[in-house]
XYZ file of C-alpha atoms in Angstrom:
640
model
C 0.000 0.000 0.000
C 2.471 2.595 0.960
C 4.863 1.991 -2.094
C 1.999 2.149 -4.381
C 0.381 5.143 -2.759
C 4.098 6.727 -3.281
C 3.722 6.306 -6.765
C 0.958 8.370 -7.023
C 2.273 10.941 -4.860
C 4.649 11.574 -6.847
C 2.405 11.059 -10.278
C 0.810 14.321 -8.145
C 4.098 16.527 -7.765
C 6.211 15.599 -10.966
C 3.700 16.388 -13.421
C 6.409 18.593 -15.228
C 3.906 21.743 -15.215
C 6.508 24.048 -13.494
C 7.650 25.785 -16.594
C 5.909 28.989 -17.425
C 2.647 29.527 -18.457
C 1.236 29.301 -21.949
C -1.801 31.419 -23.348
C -4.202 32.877 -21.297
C -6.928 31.904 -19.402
C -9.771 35.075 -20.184
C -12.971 33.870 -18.460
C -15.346 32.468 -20.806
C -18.267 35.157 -22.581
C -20.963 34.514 -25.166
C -20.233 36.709 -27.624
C -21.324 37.466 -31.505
C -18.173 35.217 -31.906
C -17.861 32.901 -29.404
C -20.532 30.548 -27.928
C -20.587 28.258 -24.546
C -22.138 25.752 -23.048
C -22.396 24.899 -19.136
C -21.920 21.434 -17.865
C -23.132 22.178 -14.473
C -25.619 19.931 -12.996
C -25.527 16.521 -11.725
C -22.346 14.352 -12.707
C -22.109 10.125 -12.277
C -19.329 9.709 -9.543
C -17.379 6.850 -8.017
C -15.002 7.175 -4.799
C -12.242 5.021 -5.362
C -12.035 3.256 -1.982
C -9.466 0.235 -3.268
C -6.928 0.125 -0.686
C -4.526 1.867 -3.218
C -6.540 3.858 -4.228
C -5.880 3.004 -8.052
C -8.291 1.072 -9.128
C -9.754 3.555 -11.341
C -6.320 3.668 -13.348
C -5.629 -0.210 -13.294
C -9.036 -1.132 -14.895
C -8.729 2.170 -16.808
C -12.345 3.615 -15.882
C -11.555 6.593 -18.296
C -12.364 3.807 -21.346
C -15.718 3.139 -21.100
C -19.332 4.683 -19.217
C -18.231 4.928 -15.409
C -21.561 2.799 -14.599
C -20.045 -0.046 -15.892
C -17.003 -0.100 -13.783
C -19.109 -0.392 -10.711
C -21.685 1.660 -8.347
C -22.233 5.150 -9.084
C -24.064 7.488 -7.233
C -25.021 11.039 -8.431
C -23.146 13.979 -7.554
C -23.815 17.913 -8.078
C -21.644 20.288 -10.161
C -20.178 22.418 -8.393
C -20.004 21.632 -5.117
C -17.802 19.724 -2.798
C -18.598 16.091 -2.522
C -18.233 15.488 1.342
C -21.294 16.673 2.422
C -23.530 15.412 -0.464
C -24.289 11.684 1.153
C -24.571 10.290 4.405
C -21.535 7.925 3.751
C -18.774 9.143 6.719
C -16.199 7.359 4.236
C -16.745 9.955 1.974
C -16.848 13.028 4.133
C -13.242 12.058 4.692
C -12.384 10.736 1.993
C -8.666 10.921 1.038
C -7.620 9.842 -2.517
C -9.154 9.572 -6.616
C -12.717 10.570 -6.962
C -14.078 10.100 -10.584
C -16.980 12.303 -12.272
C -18.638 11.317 -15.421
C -20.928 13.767 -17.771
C -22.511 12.684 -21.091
C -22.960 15.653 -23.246
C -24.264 17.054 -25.907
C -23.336 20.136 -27.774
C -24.733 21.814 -31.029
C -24.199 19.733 -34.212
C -23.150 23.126 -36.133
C -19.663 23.187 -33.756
C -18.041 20.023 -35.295
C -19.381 20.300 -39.058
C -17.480 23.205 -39.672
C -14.273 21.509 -40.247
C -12.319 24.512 -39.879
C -13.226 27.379 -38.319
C -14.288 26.391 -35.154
C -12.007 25.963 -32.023
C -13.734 23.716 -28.951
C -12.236 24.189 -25.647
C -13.393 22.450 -21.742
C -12.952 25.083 -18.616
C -13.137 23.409 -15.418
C -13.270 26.666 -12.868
C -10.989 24.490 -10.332
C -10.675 21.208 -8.618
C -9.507 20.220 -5.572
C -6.416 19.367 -6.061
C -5.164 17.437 -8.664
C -7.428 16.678 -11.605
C -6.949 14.466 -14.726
C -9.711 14.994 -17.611
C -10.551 12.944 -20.649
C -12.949 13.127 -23.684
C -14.373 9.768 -25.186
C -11.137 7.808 -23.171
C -8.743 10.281 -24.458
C -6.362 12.139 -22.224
C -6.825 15.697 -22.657
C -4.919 17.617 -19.833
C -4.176 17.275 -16.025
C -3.367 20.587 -13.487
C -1.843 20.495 -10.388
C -3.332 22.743 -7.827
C -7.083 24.205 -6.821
C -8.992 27.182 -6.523
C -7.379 28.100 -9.984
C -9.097 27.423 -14.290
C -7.440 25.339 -16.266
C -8.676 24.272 -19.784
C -7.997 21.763 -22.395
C -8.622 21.926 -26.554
C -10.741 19.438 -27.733
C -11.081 20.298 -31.406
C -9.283 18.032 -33.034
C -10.717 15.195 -31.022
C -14.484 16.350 -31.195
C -14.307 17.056 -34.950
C -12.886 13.598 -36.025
C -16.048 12.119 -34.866
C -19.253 13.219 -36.863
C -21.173 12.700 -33.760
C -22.266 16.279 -31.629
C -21.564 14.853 -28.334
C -19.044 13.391 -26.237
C -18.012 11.481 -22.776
C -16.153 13.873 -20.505
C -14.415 12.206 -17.437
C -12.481 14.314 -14.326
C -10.584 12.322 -11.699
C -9.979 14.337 -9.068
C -7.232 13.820 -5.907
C -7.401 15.922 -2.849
C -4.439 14.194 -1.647
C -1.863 17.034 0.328
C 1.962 16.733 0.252
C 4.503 18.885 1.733
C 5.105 19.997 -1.919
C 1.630 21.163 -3.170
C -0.166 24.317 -2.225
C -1.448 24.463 0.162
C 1.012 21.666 1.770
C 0.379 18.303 3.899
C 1.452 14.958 4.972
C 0.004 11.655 4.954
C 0.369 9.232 7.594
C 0.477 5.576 7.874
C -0.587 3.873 11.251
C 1.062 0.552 10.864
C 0.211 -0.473 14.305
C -2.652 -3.152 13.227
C -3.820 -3.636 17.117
C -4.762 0.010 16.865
C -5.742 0.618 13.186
C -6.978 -1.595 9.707
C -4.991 -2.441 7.069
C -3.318 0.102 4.413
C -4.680 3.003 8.273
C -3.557 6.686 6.995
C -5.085 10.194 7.825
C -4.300 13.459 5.376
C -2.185 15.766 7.800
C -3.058 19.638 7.258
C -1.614 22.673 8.800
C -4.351 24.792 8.182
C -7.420 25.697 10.071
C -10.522 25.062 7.670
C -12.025 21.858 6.453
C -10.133 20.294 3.295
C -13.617 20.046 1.282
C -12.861 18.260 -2.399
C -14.299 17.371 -5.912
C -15.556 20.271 -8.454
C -16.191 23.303 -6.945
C -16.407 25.462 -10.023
C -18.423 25.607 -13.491
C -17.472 23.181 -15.900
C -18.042 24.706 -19.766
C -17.087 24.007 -22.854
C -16.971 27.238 -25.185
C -15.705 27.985 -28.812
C -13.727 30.487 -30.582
C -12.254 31.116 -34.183
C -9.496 29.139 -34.854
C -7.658 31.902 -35.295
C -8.621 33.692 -32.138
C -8.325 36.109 -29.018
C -5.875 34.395 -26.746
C -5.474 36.978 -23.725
C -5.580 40.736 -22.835
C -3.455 42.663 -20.686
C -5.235 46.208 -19.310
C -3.107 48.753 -16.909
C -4.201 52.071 -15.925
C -3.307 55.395 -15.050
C -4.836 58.655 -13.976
C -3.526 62.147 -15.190
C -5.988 65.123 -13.604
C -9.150 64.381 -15.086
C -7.786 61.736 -18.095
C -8.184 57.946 -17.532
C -5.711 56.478 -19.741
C -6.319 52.436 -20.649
C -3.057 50.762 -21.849
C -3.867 47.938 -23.394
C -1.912 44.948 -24.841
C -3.788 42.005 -27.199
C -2.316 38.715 -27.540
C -3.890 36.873 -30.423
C -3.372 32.680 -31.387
C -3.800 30.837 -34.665
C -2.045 33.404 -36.916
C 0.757 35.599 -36.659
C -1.200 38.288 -39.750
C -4.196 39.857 -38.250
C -5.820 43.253 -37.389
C -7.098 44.067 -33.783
C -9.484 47.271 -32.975
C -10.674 48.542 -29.684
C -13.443 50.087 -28.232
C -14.201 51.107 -24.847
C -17.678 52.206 -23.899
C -19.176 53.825 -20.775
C -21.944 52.324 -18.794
C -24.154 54.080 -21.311
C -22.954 52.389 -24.150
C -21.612 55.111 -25.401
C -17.979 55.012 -26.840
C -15.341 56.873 -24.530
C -12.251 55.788 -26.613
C -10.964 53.917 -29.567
C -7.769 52.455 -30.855
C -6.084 50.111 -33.311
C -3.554 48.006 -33.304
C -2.506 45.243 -30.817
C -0.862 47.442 -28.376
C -1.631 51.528 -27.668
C -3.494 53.684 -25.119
C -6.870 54.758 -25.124
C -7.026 58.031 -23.368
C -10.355 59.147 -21.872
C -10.915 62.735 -20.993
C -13.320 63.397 -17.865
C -13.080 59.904 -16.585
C -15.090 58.135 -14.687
C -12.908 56.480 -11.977
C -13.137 53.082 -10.190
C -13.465 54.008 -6.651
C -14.312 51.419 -3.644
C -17.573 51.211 -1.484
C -18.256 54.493 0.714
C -15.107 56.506 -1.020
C -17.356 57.161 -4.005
C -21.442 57.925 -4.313
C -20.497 55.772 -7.889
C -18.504 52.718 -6.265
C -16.821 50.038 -9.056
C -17.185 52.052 -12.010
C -16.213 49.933 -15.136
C -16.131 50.788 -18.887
C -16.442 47.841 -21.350
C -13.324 47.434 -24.043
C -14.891 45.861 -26.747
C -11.829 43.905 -28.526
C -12.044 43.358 -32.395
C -9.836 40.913 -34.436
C -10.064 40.507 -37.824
C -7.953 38.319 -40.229
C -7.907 37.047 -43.570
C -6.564 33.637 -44.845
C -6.295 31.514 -48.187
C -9.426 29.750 -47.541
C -11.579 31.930 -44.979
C -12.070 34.929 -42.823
C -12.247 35.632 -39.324
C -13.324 37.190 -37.024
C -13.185 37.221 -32.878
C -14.721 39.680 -30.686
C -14.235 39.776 -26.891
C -15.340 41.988 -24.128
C -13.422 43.037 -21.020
C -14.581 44.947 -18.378
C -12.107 47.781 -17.448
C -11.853 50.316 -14.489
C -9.598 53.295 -14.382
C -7.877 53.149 -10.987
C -4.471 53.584 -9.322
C -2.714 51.574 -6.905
C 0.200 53.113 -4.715
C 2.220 52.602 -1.456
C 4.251 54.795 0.704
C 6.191 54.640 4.226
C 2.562 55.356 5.903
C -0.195 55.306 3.506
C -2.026 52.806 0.485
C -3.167 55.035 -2.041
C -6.103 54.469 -4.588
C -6.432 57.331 -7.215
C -4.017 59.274 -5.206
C -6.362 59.123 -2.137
C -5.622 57.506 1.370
C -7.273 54.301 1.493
C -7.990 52.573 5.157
C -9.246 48.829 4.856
C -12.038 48.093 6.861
C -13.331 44.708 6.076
C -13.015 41.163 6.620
C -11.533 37.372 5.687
C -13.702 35.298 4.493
C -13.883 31.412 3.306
C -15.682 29.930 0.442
C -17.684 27.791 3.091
C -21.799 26.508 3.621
C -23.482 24.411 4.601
C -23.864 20.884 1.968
C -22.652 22.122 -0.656
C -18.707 23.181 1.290
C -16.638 25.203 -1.563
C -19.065 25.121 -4.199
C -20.243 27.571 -5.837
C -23.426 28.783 -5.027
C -25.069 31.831 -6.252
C -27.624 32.688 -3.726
C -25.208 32.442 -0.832
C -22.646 34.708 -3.389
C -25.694 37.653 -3.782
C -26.386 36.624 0.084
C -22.689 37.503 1.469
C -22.417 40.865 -0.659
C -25.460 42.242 0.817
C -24.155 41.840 4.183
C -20.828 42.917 2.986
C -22.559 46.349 2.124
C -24.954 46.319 5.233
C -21.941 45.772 7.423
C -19.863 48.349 5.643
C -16.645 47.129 4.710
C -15.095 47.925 2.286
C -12.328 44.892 1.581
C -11.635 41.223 1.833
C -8.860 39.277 1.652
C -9.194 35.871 -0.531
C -8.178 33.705 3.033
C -6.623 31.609 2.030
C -6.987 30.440 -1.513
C -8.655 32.325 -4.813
C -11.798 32.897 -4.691
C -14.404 32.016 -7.631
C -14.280 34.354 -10.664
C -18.252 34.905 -9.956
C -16.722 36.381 -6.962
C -14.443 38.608 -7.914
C -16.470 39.744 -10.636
C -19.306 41.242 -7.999
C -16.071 42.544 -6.146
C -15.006 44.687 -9.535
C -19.057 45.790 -10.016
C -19.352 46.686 -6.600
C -16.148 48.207 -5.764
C -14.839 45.421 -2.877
C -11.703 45.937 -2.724
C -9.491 42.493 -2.440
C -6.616 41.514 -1.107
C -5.966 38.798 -3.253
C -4.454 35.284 -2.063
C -2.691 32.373 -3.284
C -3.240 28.688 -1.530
C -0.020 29.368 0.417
C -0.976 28.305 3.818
C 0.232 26.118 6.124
C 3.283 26.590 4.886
C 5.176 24.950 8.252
C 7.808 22.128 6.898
C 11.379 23.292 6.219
C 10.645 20.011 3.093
C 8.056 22.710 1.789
C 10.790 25.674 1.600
C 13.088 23.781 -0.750
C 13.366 23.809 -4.659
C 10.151 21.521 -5.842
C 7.719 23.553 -3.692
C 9.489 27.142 -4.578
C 8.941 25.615 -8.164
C 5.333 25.129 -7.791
C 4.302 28.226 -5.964
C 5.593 30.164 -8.396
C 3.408 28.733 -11.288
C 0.411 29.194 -8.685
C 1.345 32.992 -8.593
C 1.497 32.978 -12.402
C -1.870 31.333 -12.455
C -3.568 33.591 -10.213
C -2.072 36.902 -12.012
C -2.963 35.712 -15.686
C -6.611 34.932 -14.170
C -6.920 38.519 -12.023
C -4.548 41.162 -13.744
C -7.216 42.791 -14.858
C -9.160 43.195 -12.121
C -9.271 46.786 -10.561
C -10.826 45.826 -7.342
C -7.303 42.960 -6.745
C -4.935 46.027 -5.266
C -2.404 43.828 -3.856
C -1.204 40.155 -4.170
C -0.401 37.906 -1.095
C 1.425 34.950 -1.644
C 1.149 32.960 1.514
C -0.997 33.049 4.975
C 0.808 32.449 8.314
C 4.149 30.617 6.804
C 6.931 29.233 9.496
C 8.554 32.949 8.079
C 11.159 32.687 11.008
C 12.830 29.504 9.600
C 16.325 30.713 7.764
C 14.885 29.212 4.683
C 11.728 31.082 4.038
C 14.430 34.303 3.371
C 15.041 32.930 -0.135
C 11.970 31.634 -0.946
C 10.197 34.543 -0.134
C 12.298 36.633 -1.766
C 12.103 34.895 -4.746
C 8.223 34.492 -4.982
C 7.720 37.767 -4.468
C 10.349 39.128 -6.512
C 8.640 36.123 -8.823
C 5.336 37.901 -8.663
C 6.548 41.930 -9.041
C 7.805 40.514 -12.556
C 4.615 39.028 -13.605
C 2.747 42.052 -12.266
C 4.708 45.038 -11.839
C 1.464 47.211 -10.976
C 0.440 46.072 -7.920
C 2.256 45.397 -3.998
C 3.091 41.733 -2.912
C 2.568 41.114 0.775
C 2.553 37.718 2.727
C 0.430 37.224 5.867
C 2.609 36.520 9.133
C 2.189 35.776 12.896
C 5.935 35.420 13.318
C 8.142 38.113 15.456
C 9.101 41.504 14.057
C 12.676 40.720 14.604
C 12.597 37.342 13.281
C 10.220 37.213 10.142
C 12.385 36.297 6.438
C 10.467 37.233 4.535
C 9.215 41.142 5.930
C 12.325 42.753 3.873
C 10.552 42.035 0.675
C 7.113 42.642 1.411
C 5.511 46.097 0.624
C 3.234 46.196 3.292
C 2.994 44.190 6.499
C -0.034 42.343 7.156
C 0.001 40.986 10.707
C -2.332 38.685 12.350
C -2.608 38.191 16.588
C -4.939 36.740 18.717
C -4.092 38.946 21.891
C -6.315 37.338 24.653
C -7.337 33.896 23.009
C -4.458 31.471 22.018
C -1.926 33.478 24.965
C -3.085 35.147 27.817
C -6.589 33.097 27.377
C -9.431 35.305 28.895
C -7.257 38.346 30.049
C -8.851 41.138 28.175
C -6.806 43.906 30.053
C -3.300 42.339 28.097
C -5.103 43.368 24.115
C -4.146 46.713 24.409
C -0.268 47.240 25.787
C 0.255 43.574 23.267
C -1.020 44.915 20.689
C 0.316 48.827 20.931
C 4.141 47.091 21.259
C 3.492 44.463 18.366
C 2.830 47.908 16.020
C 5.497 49.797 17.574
C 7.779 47.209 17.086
C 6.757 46.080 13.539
C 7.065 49.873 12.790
C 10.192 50.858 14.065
C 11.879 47.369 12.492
C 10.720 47.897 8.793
C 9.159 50.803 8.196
C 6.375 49.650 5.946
C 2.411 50.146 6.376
C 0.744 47.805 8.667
C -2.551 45.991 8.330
C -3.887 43.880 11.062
C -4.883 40.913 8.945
C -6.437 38.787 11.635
C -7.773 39.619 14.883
C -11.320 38.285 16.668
C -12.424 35.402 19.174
C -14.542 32.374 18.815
C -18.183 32.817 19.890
C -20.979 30.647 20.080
C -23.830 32.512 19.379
C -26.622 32.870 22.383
C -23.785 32.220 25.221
C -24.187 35.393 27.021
C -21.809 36.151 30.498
C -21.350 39.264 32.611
C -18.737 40.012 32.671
C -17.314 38.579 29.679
C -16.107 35.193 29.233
C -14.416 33.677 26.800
C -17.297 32.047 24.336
C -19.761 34.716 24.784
C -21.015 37.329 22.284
C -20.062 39.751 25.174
C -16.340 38.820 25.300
C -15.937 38.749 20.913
C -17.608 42.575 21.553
C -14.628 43.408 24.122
C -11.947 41.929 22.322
C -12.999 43.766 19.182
C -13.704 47.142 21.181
C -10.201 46.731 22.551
C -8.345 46.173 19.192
C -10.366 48.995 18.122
C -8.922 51.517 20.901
C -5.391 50.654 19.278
C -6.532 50.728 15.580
C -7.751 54.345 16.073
C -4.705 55.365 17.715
C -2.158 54.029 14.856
C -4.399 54.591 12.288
C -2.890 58.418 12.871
C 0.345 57.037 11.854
C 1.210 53.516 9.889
C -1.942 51.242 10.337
C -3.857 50.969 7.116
C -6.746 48.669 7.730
C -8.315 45.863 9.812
C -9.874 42.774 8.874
C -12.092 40.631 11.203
C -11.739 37.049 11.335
C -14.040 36.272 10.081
C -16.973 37.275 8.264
C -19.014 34.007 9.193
C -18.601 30.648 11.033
C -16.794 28.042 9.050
C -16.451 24.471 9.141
C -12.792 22.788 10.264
C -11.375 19.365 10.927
C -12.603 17.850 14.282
C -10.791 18.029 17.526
C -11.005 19.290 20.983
C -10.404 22.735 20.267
C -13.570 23.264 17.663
C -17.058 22.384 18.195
C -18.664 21.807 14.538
C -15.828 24.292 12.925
C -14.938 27.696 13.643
C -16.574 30.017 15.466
C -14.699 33.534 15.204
C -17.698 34.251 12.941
C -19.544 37.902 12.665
C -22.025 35.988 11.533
C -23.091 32.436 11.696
C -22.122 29.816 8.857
C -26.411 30.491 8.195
C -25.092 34.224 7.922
C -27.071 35.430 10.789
C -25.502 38.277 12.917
C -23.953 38.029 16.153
C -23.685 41.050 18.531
C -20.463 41.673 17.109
C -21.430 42.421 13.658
C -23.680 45.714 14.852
C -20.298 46.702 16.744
C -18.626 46.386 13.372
C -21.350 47.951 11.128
C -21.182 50.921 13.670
C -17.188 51.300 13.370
C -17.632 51.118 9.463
C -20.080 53.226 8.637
C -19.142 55.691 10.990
C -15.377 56.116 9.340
C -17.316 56.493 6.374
C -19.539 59.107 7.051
C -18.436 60.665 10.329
C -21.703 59.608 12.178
C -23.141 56.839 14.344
C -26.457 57.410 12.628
C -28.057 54.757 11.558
C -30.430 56.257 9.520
C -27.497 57.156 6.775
C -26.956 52.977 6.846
C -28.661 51.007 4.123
C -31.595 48.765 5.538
C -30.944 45.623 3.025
């Protein structure tokens, strides 16, 4: 069992996909030139329970309908699988899962021998994933949270039938080399434990929910096509000016025009050529929620190309939204449009009840209404990207993200050497090509609560970051830490320091009356040692909701109140100086692993994991919308 499972370990992190990227990854649109077609919906799907766990790839399931390999039960795209059944072997579950969709697609994308290109989008899987068509191998991708995409042209069009067998074998399985990292464990000790006994080891604090937790699609484009678009802004007075950079595939001889329209439809700006500026004069500016009475702001660039060949023309047409903002850090300050910009928001997880990481719109619609009740104005991605659905709300709205790559748990000096460093880097890569664009992503963060103190986080951090200010020189590159000032790697290279501290929970348990002198020196000394804006990243206390205590224990809604109103004394005092923004942990109960130290997942919550509010949410919606508008009143507050 062990040797065999080692062989598929290592099938997981050797899959040779740590050279650079190739081609974009735009999200997919229906457009005059492009059509799609979603594969959501309800998927066959077997667990392989073998002991090795590689069944599935010794009788070669891929080759024929998944029913006839064995049982199948039916499973929901997207969602996580753990919570679908009442089987506790697959809540758990630890290895290959295999989904299965029949389907069928219009007749008219296959008889066009030619001019049609056919590609499959799968949003992300958790975390290694393996997809055929009709038996055929088609790609793999290391890593979740992240798109990934396969062309199936050539295979789809050598068939004269208009539909095909799609099957996705998916392994959550965590070693100290993927992001984020883990260990398995063997318990050989057969008095104690079963044959072929191991449990997934984590280092982080949420539950490791698995399967598809994005759309699947399949879409089509000219074969001669738009591959990717690159959009950076800038701000002169009153002028928005667009840069704008147009990658096209299938052709090197081609024409590209631009267009960029208001939110009238009306056109603000146009260009040729694959590369220029689009200057707009009395710009409407992307500003974030409460700094604007027009929050999110974003012009449409309609991109044209047009070629000509032998045999055919064609055409491509694809539309990106676009808003005209600027991003800038100094000694004490994070500037947006030139304007000091304080974060007051929250961390979040992509977390609910049944359906785990999946996406679900309701819940999505749901979170951003309390996001705007509450007041904040930011989130950071903890700890993973969020869904594209997601962060196009944050870009309409004007949410401004702090936005995170899988690096957490980051603990093992085996996860600090060469393979790993190889692999996070891609991930950064990934999650840049995917949210460049973006004007509500201000700043990157490329890991969450690392073991920064050990000697050999200095060079790797050093060189992700540096990693990630070459794919994206426009934006800052911070890490998340809860090391010491004096003893952190990886600070020297960050632009801004996001700490996170638990003053009066994990030290000091129930001693309110330490928050404030703790947290005053942590600032100071942060301060004084690097010289670099501040953002408390984490801060809060675990509360189940209807314990009540006076005075305040540790578990009541009354002690989460004092903890917060004591960071808050400190926050407003620095916030003079070098503290740029707070984020609550978190914005709603979430589920974790069991053990002694949670009680059905994580309860630092604002709001339950239903999204109902706790007493400390109406001590946060008071903060916010009072640094917003200068008043407690509550009759300035929207009522939704």
């Amino acid at each position: 069992m062990a040797a065999s499972w080692s062989c598929w370990a290592l099938l997981l992190v050797s899959s040779g996909i740590t050279h650079a990227l190739d081609g974009g990854m735009l999200y997919p649109r229906d457009t005059p030139t492009r059509e799609m077609k979603e594969l959501n919906g309800i998927w066959s799907f077997r667990a392989d329970k073998s002991l090795q766990r590689d069944e599935g790839f010794q009788k070669q399931w891929y080759k024929r309908p998944l029913r006839e390999t064995g049982p199948v039960i039916d499973m929901p795209v997207p969602a996580s699988y753990n919570d679908i059944t009442q089987d506790i072997t697959l809540r758990d579950f630890v290895g290959w899962v295999w989904y299965e969709k029949d389907v069928i697609f219009p007749s008219r994308w296959v008889e066009d021998k030619s001019s049609s290109r056919i590609v499959l989008r799968i949003g992300s899987a958790h975390y290694f994933s393996i997809v055929w068509v009709n038996g055929v191998l088609v790609t793999q991708h290391e890593g979740g949270h992240l798109p990934f995409e396969a062309n199936i042209t050539s295979l789809l069009k050598s068939s004269a039938d208009s539909s095909c067998r799609i099957t996705i074998a998916v392994n959550n399985t965590l070693t100290p080399h993927t992001l984020p990292p883990g260990s398995i464990q063997f318990m050989s000790d057969s008095s104690m434990y079963p044959k072929g006994y191991f449990v997934q080891n984590i280092e982080f604090d949420f539950f490791n929910y698995a399967g598809i937790h994005r759309p699947v699609v399949m879409y089509t484009t000219p074969s001669i096509y738009i591959d990717d678009i690159t959009v950076i802004t800038d701000i002169q007075g009153d002028i928005g000016l667009v840069n704008y950079e147009v990658n096209v595939a299938g052709s090197d001889y081609y024409s590209v025009s631009v267009t960029l329209r208001d939110q009238e439809g009306q056109v603000a700006a146009m260009g040729l050529g694959s590369l220029g500026q689009l200057k707009v004069s009395n710009a409407n500016f992307w500003w974030p929620y409460m700094m604007s009475e027009n929050p999110g702001y974003q012009y449409t660039l309609e991109v044209k190309m047009t070629t000509d060949t032998e045999f055919n023309s064609f055409v491509d047409i694809y539309n990106l939204p676009v808003g005209i903002r600027t991003v800038k850090v100094s000694e004490t300050e994070f500037l947006i449009n030139g304007k000091p910009f304080y974060f007051h928001g929250v961390n979040k997880h992509e977390d609910y009840d049944v359906r785990g990481k999946g996406l679900d719109w309701p819940l999505i619609i749901k979170d951003f209404n309390l996001l705007k009740w509450l007041g904040a104005n930011s989130f950071r991605t903890s700890h993973y990207p969020y869904a594209e659905e997601i962060m196009d709300l944050c870009d309409k709205y004007g949410i401004v993200v702090i936005d995170e790559c899988p690096g957490v748990g980051i603990r093992l000096p085996e996860s600090f050497g060469n393979q790993s460093l190889q692999h996070h880097l891609v991930v950064m890569e990934e999650l840049v090509r995917r949210d460049k664009n973006r004007p509500s992503v201000v700043m990157w963060s490329v890991a969450n609560e690392p073991a920064s103190q050990l000697h050999l986080a200095g060079y790797y951090f050093k060189t992700v970051i540096a990693h990630t200010r070459e794919v994206d020189p426009t934006r800052p590159v911070t890490y998340v830490t809860n090391a010491r000032y004096d003893n952190d790697q990886g600070a020297p290279y960050v632009d801004v320091i996001c700490v996170n501290s638990y003053f009066s929970w994990y030290h000091d348990a129930g001693h309110l009356e330490v928050i404030q002198i703790q947290l005053t020196s942590e600032f100071e000394n942060w301060y004084e040692t690097h010289r670099k804006p501040i953002i408390q990243s984490e801060y809060g206390a675990d509360t189940i909701p209807g314990f009540h205590n006076d005075p305040p224990v540790m578990f009541t809604e009354e002690y989460q109140k004092m903890v917060l109103q004591n960071y808050h004394s400190v926050f407003d005092e620095k916030r003079k100086k070098y503290v740029i923004g707070e984020l609550i942990w978190n914005f709603a109960d979430f589920m974790t692993v069991q053990g002694v130290t949670r009680v059905v997942g994580n309860k630092k919550g604002i709001f339950t994991r239903q999204r109902q509010p706790k007493s400390s949410a109406f001590i946060l919606r008071d903060r916010y919308w009072k640094m917003a508008n200068g008043t407690t009143s509550f009759s300035q507050m929207p009522r939704y």
